[in-house]
Coordinates of C-alpha atoms in Angstrom, one line a residue:
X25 CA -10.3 3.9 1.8
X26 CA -7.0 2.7 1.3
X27 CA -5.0 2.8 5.0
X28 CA -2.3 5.4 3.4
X29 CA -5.7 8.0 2.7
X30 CA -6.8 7.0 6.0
X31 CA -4.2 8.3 8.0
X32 CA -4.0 11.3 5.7
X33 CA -7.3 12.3 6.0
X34 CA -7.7 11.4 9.4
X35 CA -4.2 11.8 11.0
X36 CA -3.9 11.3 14.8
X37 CA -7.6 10.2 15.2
X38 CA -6.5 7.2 13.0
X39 CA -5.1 5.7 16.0
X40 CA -7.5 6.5 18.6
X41 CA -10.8 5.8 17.2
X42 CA -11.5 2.6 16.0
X43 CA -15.2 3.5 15.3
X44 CA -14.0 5.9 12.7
X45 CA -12.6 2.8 10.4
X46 CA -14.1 1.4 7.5
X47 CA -12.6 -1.5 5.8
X48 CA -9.5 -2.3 8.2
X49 CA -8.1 -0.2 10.9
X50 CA -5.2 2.2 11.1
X51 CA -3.8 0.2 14.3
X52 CA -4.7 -3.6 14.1
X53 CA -5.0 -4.0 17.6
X54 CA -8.8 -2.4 17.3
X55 CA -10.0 -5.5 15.3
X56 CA -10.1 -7.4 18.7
X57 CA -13.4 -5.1 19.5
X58 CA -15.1 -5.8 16.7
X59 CA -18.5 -7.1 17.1
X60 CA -19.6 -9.0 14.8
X61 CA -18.0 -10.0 11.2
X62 CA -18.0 -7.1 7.9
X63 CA -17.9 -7.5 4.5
X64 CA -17.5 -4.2 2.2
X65 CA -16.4 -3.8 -1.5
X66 CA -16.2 -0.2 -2.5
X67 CA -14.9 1.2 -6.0
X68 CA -13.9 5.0 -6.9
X69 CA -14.0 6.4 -10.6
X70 CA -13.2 9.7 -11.8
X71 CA -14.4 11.6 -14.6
X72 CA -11.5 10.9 -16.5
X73 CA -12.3 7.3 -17.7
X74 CA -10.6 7.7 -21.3
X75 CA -7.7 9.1 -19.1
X76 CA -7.4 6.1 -17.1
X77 CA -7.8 3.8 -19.8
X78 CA -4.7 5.3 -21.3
X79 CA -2.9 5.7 -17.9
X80 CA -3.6 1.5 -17.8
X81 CA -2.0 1.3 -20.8
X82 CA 0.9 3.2 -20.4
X83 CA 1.5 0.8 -17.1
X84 CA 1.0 -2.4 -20.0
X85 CA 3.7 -1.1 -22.2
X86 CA 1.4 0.0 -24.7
X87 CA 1.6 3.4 -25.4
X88 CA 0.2 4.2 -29.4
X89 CA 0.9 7.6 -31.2
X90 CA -3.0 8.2 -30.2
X91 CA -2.5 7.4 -26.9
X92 CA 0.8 10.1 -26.3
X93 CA -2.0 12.9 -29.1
X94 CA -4.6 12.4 -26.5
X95 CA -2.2 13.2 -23.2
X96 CA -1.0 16.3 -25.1
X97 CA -3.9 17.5 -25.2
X98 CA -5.2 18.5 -22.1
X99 CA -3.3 21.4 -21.9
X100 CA -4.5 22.0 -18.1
X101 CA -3.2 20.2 -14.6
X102 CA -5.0 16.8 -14.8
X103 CA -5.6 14.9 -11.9
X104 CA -6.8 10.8 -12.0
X105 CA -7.9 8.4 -9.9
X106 CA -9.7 4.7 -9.8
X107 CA -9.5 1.7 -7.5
X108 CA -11.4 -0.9 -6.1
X109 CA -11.0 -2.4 -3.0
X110 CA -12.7 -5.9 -0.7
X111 CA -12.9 -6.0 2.8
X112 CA -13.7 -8.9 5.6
X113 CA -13.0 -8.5 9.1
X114 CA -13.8 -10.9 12.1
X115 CA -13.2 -10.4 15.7
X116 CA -9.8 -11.6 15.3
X117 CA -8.4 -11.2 11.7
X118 CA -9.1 -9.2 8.5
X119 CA -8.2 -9.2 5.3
X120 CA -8.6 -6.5 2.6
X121 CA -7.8 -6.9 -1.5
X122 CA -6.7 -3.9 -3.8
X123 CA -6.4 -5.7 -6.9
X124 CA -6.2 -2.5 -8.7
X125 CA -5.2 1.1 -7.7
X126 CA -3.9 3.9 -9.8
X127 CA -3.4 7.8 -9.8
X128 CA -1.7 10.4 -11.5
X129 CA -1.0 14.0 -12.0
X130 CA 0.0 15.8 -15.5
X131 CA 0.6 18.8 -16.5
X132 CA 1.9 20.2 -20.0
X133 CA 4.7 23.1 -19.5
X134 CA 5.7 25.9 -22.2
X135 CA 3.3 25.6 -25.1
X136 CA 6.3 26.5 -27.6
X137 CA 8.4 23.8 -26.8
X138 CA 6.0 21.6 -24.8
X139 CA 7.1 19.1 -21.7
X140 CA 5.3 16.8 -20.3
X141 CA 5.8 16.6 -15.7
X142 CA 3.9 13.3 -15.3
X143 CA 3.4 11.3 -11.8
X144 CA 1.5 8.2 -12.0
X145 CA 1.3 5.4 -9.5
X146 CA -0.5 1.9 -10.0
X147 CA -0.8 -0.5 -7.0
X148 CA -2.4 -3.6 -6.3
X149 CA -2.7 -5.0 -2.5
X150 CA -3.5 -7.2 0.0
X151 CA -3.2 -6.6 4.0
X152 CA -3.8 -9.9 6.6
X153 CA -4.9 -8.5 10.1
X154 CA -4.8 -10.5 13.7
X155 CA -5.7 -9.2 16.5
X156 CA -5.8 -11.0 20.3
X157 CA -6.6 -10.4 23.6
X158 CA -4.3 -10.4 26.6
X159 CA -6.2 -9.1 28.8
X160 CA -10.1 -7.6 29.2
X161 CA -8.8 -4.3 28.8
X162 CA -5.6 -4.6 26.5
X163 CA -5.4 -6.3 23.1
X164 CA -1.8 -6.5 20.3
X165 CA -2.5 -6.7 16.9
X166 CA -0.4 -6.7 13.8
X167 CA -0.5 -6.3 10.1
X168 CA 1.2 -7.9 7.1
X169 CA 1.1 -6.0 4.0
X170 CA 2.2 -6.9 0.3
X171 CA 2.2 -4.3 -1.7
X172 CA 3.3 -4.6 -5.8
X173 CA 3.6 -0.9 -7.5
X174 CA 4.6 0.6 -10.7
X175 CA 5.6 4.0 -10.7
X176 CA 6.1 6.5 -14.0
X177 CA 7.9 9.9 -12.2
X178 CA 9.3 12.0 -16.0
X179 CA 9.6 15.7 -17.1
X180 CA 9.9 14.6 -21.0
X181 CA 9.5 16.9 -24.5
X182 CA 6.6 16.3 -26.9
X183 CA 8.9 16.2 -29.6
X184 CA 11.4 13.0 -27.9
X185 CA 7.6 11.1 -27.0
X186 CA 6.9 11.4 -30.6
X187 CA 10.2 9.9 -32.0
X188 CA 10.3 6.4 -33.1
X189 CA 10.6 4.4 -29.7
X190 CA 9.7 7.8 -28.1
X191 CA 7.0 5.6 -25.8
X192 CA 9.9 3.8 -24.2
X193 CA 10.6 7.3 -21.7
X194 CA 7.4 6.6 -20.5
X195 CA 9.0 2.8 -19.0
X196 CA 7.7 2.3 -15.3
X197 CA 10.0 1.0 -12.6
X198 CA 8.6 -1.4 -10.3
X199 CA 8.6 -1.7 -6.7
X200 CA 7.6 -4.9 -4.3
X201 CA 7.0 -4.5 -1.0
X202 CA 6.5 -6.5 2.6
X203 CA 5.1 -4.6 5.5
X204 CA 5.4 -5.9 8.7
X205 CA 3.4 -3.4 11.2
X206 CA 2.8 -4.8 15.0
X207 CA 0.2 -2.4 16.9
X208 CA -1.3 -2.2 20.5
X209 CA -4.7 -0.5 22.0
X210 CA -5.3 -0.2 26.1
X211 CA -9.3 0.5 26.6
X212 CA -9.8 -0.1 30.6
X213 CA -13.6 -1.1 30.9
X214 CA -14.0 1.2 33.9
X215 CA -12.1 4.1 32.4
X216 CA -13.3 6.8 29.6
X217 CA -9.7 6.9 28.4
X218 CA -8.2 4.6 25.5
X219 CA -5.0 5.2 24.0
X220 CA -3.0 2.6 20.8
X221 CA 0.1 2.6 19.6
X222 CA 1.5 1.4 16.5
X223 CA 4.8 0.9 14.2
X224 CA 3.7 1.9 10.6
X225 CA 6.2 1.3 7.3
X226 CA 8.2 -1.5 9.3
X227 CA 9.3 -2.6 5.6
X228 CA 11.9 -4.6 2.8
X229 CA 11.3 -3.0 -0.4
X230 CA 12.8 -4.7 -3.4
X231 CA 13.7 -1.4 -4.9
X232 CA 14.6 1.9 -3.1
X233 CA 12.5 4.7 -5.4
X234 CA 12.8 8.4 -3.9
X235 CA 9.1 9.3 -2.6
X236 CA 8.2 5.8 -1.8
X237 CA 10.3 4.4 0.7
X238 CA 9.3 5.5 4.0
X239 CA 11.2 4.9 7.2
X240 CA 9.5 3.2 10.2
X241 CA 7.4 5.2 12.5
X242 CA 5.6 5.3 15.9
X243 CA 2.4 6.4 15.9
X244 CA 0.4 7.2 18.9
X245 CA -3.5 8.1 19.7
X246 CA -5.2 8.4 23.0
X247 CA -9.1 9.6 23.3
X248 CA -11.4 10.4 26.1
X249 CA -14.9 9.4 25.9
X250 CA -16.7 10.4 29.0
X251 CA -20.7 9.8 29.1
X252 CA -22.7 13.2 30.0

């Protein structure tokens, strides 16, 4: 339920719909219709536990000879995932923690001389919401996100892993990140038709990293909700 998979998943209607949102919305203009206040805590864990626990310690700097045996392995793709995730949202402001967040993706190449193509990502979070009226019908909200992330992107041989200080190709850079994203919804009381707008990845990263520094973007919704 993190806002990135959101908008994946949901695309255009992220910005339309506000009833589609769980924890906090795509645009935070929507949280000035919220009723009443929310509190969720969710938590996703793949079948891969062992996996993760070695994926958590690759991000520690502590990768053992067992540790790099039991990646090489899995001689198959292997895909994993875990996070956890706390909500609250009022009327007026939200705020959401990710204190922990990670995924990867594996895969061992040429079984004669064998390479390791890894991609691993692990984030922790937190996003402030506010949200106002200016008028019955039209509302500005905006979001501040921090967002800390290490990142492990290496095509690497078996054989250099398992040298003496072999673990040390396996180093993660680290990003830091500040998002700033403003966002406004019109929803005229008389009217079937509602339409937001919002500036996503309005951001200073500490670090520039190719795949994860994303320009600034406008996104649009508009939906019509006419009673039969």
């Amino acid at each position: 339920h993190d806002p990135d998979f959101q908008r994946r998943t949901l695309g255009p209607l992220c910005y339309s719909m506000s009833a589609l949102e769980e924890h906090l919305p795509c645009n935070p203009a929507f949280l000035a219709r919220e009723a009443q206040p929310q509190f969720e805590m969710t938590g996703a864990l793949g079948q891969n536990i062992s996996e993760l626990r070695d994926l958590h310690s690759a991000f520690a700097g502590r990768v053992s000879e067992e540790t790099l045996r039991n990646i090489f392995s899995e001689n198959n793709e292997l895909v994993i995932e875990g996070a956890a995730k706390t909500t609250f949202k009022d009327r007026l402001w939200g705020m959401s923690a990710t204190p922990y967040r990670a995924y990867s993706y594996s895969v061992i190449r040429n079984s004669a001389y064998p390479i390791l193509d890894l991609r691993a990502v692990q984030e922790k979070s937190v996003d402030l919401q506010f949200a106002s009226y200016l008028e019955e019908d039209f509302s500005l909200g905006a979001q501040v996100r921090l967002l800390n992330r290490k990142i492990m992107n290496t095509q690497v041989a078996m054989f250099d892993l398992m040298a003496e200080d072999g673990s040390k190709l396996l180093k993660a850079r680290e990003q830091n990140a500040f998002y700033f994203e403003p966002g406004a919804f019109w929803a005229p009381v008389d009217s079937p038709l509602s339409a937001s707008a919002v500036l996503t990845d309005l951001a200073y990263v500490s670090e520039r990293i190719e795949g994860y520094t994303s320009s600034p973007k406008l996104q649009t919704g508009a939906n019509w909700n006419a009673k039969l």
